[in-house]
Every structure is written in C-alpha cells, then in structure tokens.
PDB file of N, CA, C and O in Angstrom:
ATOM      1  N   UNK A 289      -4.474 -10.285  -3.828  1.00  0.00           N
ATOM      2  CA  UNK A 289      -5.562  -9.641  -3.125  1.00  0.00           C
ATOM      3  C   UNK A 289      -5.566  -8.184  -3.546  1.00  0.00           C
ATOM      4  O   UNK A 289      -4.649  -7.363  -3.517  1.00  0.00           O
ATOM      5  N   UNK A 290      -7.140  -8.036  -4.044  1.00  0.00           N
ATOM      6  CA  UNK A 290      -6.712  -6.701  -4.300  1.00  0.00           C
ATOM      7  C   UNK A 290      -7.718  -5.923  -3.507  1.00  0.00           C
ATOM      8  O   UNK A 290      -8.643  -6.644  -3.132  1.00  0.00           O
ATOM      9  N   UNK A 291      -7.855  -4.192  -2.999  1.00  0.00           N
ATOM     10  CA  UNK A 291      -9.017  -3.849  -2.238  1.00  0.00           C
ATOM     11  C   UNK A 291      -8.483  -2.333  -3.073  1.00  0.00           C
ATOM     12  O   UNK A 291      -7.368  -1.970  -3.447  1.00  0.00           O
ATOM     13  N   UNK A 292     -10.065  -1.582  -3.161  1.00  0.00           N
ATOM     14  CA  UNK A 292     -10.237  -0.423  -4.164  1.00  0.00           C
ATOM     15  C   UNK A 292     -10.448   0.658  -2.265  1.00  0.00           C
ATOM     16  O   UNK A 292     -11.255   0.179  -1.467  1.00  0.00           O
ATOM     17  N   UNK A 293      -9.861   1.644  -1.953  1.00  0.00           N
ATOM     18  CA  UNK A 293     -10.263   2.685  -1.157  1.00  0.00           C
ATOM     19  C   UNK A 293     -11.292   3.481  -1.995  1.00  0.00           C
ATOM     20  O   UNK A 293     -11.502   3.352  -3.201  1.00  0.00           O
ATOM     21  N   UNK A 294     -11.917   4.364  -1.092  1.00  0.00           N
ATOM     22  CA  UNK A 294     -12.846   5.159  -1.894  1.00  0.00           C
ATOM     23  C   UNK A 294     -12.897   6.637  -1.475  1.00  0.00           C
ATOM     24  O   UNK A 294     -13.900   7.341  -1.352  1.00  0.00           O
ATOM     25  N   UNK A 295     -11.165   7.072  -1.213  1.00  0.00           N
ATOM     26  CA  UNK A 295     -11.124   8.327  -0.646  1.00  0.00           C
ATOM     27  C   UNK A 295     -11.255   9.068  -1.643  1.00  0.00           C
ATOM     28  O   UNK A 295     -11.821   8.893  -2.722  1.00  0.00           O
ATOM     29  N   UNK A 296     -10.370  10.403  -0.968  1.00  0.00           N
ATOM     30  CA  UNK A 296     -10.646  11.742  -2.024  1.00  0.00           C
ATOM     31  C   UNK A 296      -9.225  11.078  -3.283  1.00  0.00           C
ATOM     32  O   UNK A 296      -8.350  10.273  -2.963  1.00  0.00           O
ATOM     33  N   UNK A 297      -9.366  11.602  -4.425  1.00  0.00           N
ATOM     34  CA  UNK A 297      -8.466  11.853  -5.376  1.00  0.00           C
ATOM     35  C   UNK A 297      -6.695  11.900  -4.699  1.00  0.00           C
ATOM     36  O   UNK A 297      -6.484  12.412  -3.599  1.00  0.00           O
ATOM     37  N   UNK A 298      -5.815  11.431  -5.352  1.00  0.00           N
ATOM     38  CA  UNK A 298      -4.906  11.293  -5.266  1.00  0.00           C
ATOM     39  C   UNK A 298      -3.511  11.713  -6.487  1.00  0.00           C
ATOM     40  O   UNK A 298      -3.965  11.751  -7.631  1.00  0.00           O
ATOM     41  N   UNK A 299      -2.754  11.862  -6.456  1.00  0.00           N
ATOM     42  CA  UNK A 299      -1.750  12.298  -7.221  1.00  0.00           C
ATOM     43  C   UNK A 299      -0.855  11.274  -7.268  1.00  0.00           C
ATOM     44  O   UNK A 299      -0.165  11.067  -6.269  1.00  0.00           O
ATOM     45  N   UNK A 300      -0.673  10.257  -8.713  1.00  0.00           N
ATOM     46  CA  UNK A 300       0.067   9.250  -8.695  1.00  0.00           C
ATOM     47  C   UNK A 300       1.252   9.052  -8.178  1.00  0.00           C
ATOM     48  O   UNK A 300       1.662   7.998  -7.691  1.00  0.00           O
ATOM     49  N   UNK A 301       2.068  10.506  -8.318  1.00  0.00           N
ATOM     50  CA  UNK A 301       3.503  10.305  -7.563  1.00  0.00           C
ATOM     51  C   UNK A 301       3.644  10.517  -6.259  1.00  0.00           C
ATOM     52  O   UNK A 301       4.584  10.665  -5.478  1.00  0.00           O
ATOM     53  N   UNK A 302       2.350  10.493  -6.203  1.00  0.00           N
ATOM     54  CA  UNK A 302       2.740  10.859  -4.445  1.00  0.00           C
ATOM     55  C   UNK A 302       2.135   9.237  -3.630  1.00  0.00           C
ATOM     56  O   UNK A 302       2.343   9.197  -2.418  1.00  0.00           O
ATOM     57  N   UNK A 303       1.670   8.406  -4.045  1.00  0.00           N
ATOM     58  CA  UNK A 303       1.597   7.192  -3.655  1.00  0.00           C
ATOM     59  C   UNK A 303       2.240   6.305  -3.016  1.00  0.00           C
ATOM     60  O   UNK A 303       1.978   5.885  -1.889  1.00  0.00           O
ATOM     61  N   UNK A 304       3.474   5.854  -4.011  1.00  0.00           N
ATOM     62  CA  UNK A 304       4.463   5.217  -3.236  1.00  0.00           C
ATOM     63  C   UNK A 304       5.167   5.637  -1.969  1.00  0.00           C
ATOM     64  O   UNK A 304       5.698   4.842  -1.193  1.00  0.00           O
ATOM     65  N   UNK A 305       5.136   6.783  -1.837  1.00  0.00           N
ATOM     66  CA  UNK A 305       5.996   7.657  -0.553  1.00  0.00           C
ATOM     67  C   UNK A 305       5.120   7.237   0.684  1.00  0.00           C
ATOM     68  O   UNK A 305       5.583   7.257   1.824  1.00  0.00           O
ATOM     69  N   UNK A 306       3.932   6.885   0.423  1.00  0.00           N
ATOM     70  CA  UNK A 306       3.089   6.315   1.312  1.00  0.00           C
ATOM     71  C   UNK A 306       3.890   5.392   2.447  1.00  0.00           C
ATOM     72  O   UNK A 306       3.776   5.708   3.631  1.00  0.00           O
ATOM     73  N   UNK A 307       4.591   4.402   2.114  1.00  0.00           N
ATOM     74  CA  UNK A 307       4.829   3.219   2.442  1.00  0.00           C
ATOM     75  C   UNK A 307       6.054   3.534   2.847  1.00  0.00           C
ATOM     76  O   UNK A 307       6.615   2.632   3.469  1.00  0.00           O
ATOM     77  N   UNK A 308       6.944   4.991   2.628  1.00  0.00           N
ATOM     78  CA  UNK A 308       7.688   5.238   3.463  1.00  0.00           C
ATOM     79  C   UNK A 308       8.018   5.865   4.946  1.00  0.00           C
ATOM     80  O   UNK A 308       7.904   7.091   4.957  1.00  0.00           O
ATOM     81  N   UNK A 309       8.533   5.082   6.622  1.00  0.00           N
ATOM     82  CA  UNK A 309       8.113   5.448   7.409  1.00  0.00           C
ATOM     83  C   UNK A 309       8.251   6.612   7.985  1.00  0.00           C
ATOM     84  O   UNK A 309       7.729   6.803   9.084  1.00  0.00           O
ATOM     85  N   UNK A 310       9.147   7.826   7.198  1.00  0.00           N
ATOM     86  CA  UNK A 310       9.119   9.627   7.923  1.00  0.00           C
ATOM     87  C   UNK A 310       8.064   9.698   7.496  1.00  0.00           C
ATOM     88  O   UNK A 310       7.230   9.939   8.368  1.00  0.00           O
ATOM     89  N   UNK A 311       7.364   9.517   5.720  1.00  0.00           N
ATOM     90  CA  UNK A 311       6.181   9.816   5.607  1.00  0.00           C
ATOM     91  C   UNK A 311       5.035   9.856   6.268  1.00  0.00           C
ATOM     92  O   UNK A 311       4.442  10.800   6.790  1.00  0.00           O
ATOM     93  N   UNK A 312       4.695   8.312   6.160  1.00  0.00           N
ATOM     94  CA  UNK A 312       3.817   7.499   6.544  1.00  0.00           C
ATOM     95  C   UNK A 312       3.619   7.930   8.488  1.00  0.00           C
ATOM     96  O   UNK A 312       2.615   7.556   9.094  1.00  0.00           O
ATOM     97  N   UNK A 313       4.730   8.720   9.173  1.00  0.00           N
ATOM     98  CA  UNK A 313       4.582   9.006  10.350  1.00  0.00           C
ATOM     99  C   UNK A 313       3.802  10.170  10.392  1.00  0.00           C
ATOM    100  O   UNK A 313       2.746  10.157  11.024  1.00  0.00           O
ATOM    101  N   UNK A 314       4.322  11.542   9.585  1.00  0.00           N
ATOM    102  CA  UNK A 314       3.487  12.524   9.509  1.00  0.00           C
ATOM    103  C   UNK A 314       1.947  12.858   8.898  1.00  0.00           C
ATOM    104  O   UNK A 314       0.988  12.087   8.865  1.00  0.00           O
ATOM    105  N   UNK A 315       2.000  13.871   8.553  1.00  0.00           N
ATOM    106  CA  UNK A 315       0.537  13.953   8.107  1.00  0.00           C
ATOM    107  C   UNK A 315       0.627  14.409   6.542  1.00  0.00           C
ATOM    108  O   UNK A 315       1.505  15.171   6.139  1.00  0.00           O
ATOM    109  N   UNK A 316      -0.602  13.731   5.532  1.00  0.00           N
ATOM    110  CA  UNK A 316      -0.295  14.220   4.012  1.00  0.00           C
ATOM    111  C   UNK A 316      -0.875  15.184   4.039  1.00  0.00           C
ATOM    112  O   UNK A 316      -1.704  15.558   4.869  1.00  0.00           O
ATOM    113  N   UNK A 317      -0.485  15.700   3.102  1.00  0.00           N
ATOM    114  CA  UNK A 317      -0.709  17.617   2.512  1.00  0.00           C
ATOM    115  C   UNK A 317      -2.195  17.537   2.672  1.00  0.00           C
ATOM    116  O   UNK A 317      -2.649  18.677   2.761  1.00  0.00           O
ATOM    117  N   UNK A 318      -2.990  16.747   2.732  1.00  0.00           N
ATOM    118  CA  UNK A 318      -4.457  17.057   2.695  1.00  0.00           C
ATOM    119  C   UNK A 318      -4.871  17.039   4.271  1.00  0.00           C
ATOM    120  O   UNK A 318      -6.065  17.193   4.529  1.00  0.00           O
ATOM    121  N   UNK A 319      -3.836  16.839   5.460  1.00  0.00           N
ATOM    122  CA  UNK A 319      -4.018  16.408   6.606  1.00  0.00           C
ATOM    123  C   UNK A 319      -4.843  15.188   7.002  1.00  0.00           C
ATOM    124  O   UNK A 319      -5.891  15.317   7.636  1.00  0.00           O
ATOM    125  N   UNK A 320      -4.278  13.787   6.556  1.00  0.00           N
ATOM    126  CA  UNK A 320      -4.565  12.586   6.560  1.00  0.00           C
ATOM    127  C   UNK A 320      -3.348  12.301   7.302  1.00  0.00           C
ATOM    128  O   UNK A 320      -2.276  12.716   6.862  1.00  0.00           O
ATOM    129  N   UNK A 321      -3.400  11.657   8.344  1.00  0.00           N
ATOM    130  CA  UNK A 321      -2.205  11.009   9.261  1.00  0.00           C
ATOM    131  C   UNK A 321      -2.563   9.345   8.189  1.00  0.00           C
ATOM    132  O   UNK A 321      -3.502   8.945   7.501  1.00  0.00           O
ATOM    133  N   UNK A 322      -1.106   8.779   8.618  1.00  0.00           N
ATOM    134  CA  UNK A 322      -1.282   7.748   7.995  1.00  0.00           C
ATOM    135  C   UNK A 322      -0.737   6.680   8.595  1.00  0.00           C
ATOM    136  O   UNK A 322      -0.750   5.509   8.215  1.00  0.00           O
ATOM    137  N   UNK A 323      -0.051   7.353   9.962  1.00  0.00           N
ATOM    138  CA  UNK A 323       0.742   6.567  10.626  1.00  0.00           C
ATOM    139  C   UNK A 323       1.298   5.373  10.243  1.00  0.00           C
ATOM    140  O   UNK A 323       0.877   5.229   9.095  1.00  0.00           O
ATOM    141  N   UNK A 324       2.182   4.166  10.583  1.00  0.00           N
ATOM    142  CA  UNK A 324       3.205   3.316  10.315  1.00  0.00           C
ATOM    143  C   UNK A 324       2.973   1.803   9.488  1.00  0.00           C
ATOM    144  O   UNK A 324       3.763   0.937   9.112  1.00  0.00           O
ATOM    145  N   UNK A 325       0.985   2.001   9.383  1.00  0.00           N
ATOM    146  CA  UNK A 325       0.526   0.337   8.846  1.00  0.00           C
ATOM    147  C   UNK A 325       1.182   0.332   7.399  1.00  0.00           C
ATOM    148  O   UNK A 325       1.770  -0.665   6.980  1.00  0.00           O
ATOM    149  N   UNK A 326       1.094   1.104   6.908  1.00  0.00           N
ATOM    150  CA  UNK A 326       1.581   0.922   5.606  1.00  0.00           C
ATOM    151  C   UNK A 326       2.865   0.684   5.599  1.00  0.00           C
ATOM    152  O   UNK A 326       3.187  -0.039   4.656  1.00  0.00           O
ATOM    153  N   UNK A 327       3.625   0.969   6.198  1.00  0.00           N
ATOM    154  CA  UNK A 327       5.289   0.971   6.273  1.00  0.00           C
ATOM    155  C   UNK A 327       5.469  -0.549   6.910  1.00  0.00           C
ATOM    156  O   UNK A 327       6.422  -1.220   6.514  1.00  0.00           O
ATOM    157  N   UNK A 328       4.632  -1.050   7.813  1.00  0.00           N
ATOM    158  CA  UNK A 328       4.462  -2.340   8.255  1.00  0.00           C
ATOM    159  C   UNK A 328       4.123  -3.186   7.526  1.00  0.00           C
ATOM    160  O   UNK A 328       4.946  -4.029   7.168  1.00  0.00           O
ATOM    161  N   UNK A 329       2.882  -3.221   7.107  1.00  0.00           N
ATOM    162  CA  UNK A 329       2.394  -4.050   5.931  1.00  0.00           C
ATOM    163  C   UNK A 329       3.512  -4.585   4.801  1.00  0.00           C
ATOM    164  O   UNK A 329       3.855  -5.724   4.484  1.00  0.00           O
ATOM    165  N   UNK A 330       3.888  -3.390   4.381  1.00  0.00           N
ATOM    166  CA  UNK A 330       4.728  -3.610   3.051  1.00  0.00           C
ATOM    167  C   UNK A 330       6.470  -4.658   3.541  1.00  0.00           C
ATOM    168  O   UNK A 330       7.207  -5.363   2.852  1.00  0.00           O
ATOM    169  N   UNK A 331       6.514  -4.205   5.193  1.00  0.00           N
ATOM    170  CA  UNK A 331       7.893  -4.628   5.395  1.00  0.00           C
ATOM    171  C   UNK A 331       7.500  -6.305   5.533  1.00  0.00           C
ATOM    172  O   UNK A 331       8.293  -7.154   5.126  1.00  0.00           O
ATOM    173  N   UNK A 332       5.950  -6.740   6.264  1.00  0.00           N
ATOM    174  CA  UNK A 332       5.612  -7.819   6.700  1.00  0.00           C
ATOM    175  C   UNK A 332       5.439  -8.749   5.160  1.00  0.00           C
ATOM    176  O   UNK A 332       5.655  -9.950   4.997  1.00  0.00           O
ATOM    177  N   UNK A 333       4.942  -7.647   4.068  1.00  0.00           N
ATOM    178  CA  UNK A 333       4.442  -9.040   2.770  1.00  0.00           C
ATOM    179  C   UNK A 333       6.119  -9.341   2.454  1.00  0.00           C
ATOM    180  O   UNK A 333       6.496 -10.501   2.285  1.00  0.00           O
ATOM    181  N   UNK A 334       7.209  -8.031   2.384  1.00  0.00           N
ATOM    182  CA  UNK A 334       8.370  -8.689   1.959  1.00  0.00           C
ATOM    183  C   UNK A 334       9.044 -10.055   2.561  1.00  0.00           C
ATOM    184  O   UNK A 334       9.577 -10.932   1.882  1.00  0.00           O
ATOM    185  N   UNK A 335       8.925 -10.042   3.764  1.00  0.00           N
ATOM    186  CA  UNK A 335       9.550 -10.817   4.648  1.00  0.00           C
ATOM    187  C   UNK A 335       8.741 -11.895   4.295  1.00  0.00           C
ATOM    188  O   UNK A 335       8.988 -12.800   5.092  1.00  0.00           O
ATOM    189  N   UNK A 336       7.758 -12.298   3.361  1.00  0.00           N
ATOM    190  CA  UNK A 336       7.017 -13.582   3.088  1.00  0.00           C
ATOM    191  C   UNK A 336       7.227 -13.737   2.100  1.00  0.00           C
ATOM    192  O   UNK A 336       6.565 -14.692   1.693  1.00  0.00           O
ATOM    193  N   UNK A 337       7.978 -13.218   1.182  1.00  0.00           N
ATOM    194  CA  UNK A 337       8.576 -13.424  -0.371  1.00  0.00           C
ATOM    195  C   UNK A 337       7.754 -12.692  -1.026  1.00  0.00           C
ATOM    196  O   UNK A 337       7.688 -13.108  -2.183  1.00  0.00           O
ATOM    197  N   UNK A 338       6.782 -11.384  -0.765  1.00  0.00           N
ATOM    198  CA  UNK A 338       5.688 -10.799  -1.001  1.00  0.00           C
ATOM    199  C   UNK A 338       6.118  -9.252  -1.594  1.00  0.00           C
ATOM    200  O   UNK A 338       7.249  -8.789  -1.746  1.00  0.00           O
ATOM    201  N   UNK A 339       5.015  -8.736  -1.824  1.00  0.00           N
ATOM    202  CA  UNK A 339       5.057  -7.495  -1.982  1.00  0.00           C
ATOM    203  C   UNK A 339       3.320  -6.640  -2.143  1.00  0.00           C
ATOM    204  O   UNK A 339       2.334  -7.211  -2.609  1.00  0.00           O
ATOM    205  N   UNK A 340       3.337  -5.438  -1.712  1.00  0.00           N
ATOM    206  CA  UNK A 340       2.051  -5.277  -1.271  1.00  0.00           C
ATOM    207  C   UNK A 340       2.319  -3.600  -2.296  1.00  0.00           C
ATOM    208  O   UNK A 340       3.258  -2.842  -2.051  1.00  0.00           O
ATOM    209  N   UNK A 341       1.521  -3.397  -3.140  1.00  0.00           N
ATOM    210  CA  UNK A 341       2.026  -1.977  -3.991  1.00  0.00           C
ATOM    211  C   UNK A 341       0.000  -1.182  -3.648  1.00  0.00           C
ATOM    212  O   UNK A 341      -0.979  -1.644  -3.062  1.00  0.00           O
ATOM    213  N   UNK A 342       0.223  -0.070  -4.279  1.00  0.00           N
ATOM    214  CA  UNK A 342      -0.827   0.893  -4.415  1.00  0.00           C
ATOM    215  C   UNK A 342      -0.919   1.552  -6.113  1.00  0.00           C
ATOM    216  O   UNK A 342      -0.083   1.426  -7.009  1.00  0.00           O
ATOM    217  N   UNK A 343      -1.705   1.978  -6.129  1.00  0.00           N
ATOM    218  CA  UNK A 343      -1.970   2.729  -7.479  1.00  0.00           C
ATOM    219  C   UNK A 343      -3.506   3.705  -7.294  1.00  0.00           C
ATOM    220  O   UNK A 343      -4.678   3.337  -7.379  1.00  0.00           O
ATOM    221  N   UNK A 344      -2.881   5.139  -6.997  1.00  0.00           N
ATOM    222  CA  UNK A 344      -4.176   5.978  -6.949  1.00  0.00           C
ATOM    223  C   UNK A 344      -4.683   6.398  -8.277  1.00  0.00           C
ATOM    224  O   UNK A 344      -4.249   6.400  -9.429  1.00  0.00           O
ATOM    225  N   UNK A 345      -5.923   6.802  -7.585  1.00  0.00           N
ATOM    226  CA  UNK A 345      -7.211   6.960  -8.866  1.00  0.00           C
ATOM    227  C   UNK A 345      -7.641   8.168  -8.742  1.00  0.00           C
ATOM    228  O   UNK A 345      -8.148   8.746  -7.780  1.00  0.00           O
ATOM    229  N   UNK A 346      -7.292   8.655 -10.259  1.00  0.00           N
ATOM    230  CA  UNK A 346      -7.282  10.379 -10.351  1.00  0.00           C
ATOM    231  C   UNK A 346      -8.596  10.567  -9.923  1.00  0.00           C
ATOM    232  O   UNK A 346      -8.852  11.400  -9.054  1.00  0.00           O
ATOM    233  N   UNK A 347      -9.505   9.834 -10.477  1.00  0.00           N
ATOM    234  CA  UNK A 347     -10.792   9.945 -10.104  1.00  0.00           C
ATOM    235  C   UNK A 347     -11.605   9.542  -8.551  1.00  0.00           C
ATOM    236  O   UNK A 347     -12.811   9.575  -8.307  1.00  0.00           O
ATOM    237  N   UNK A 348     -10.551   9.193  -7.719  1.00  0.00           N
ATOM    238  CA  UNK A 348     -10.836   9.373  -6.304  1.00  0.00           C
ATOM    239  C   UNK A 348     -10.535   7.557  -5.519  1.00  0.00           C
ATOM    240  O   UNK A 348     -10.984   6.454  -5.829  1.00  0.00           O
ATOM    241  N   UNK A 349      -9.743   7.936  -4.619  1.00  0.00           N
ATOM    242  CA  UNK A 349      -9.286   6.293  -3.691  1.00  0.00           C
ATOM    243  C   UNK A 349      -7.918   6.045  -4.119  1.00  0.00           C
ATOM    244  O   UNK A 349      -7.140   6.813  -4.684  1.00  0.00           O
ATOM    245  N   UNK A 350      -7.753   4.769  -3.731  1.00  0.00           N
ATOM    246  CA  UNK A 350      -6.845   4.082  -4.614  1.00  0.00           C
ATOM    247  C   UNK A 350      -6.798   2.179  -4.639  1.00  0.00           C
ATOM    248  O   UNK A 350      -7.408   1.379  -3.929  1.00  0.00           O
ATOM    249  N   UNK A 351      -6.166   2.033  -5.361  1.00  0.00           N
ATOM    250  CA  UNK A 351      -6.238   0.146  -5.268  1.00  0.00           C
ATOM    251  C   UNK A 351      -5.176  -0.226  -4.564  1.00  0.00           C
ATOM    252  O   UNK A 351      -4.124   0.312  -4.907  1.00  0.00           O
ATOM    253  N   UNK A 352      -5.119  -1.113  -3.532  1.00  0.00           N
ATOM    254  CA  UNK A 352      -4.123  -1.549  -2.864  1.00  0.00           C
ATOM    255  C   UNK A 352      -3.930  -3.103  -3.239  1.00  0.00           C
ATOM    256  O   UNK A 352      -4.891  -3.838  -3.013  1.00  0.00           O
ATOM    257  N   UNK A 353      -2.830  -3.630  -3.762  1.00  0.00           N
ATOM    258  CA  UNK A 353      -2.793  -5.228  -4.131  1.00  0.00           C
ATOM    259  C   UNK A 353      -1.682  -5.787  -3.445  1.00  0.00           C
ATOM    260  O   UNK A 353      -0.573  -5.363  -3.769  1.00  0.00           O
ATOM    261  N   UNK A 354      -1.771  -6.766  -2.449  1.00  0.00           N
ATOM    262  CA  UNK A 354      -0.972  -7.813  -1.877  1.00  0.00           C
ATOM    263  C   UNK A 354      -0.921  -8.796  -2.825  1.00  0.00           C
ATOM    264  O   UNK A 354      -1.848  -9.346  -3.420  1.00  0.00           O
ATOM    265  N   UNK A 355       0.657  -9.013  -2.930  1.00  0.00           N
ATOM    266  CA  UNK A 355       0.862 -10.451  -3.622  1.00  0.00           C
ATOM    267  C   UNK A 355       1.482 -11.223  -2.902  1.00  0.00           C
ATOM    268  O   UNK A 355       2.303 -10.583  -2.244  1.00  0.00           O
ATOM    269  N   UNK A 356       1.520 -12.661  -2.613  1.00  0.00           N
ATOM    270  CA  UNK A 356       3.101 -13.623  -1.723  1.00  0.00           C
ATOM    271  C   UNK A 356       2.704 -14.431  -2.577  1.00  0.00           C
ATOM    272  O   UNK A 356       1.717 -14.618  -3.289  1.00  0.00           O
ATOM    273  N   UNK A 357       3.603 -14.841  -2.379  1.00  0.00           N
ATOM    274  CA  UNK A 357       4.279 -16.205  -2.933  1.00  0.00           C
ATOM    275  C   UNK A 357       2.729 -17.902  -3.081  1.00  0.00           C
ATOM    276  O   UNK A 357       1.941 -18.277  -2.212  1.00  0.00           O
ATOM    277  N   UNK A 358       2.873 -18.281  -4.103  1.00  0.00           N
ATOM    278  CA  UNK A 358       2.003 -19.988  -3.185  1.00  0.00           C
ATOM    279  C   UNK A 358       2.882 -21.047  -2.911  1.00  0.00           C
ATOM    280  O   UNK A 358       3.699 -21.574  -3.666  1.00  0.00           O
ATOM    281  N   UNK A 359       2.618 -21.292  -1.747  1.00  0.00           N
ATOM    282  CA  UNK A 359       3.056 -22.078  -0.793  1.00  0.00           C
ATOM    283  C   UNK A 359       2.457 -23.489  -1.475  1.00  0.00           C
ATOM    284  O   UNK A 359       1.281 -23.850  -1.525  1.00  0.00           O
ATOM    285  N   UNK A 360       3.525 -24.094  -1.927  1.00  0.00           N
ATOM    286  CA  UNK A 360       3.047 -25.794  -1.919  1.00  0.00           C
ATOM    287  C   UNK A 360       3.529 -26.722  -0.797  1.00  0.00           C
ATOM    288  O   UNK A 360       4.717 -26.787  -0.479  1.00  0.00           O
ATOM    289  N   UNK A 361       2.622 -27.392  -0.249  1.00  0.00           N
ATOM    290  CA  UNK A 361       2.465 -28.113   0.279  1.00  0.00           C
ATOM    291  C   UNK A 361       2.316 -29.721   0.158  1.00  0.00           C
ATOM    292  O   UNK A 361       1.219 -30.031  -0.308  1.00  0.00           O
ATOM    293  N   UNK A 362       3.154 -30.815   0.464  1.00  0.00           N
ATOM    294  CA  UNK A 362       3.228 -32.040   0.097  1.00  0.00           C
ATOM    295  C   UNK A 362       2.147 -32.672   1.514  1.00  0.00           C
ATOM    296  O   UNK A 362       1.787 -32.257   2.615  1.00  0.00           O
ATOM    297  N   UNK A 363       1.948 -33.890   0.672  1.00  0.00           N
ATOM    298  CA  UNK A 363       0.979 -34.840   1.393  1.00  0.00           C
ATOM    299  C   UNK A 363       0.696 -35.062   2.503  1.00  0.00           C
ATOM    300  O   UNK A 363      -0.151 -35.916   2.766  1.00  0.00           O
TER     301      UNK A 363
END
C-alpha cells in the first residue's frame, strides 16, 4: 500500500526520525506536531511480519508504503 502526502517539502534525513516516539511526541522544526500514529503504525505493521517506511519529496509531501506479509489461506 502505498499513499503520496502533499505537504510542504521535506529533508530526506529527517524522515525516518519520524517514526521515532521522543520525536514523533514533540513538534518538527517547521512546528508540525506529529504525535505517536506514526510510532504506532510502524510498531503495529511489525508485529504482523510487516513494515511500514516513508520517503520525502524534495519537491513537497512524502510517500508512505505499508508492506505485511500474504497470508495464505487453505480450503
């Protein structure tokens, strides 16, 4: 799953820190609170054999992609 944001511009290294929860509690340098979903999200796709990453866009937003696992299912 992937979903494109369409905020202001972003600085690639500062992305991942997102998803960490001192971060993710305070506010980013642009004064965006971001509070704990992201720190949740990412702990909830692991715990499903998952992983949920970001990648900002110099040119403004960023892409957020959830991956888990496929589940097979018998008859």
């Amino acid at each position: 799953l992937r979903v494109r944001d369409a905020g202001p511009p972003v600085a690639g290294a500062d992305v991942e820190s997102w998803f960490d929860p001192p971060i993710a509690a305070g506010v980013h340098a642009r004064g965006r609170g971001f509070g704990f979903e992201l720190a949740v999200a990412r702990q909830l796709a692991r715990l499903m054999g998952g992983e949920i990453m970001v990648e900002g866009l110099e040119q403004g937003g960023a892409v957020f992609m959830l991956r888990l696992p496929k589940v097979m299912r018998s008859g």
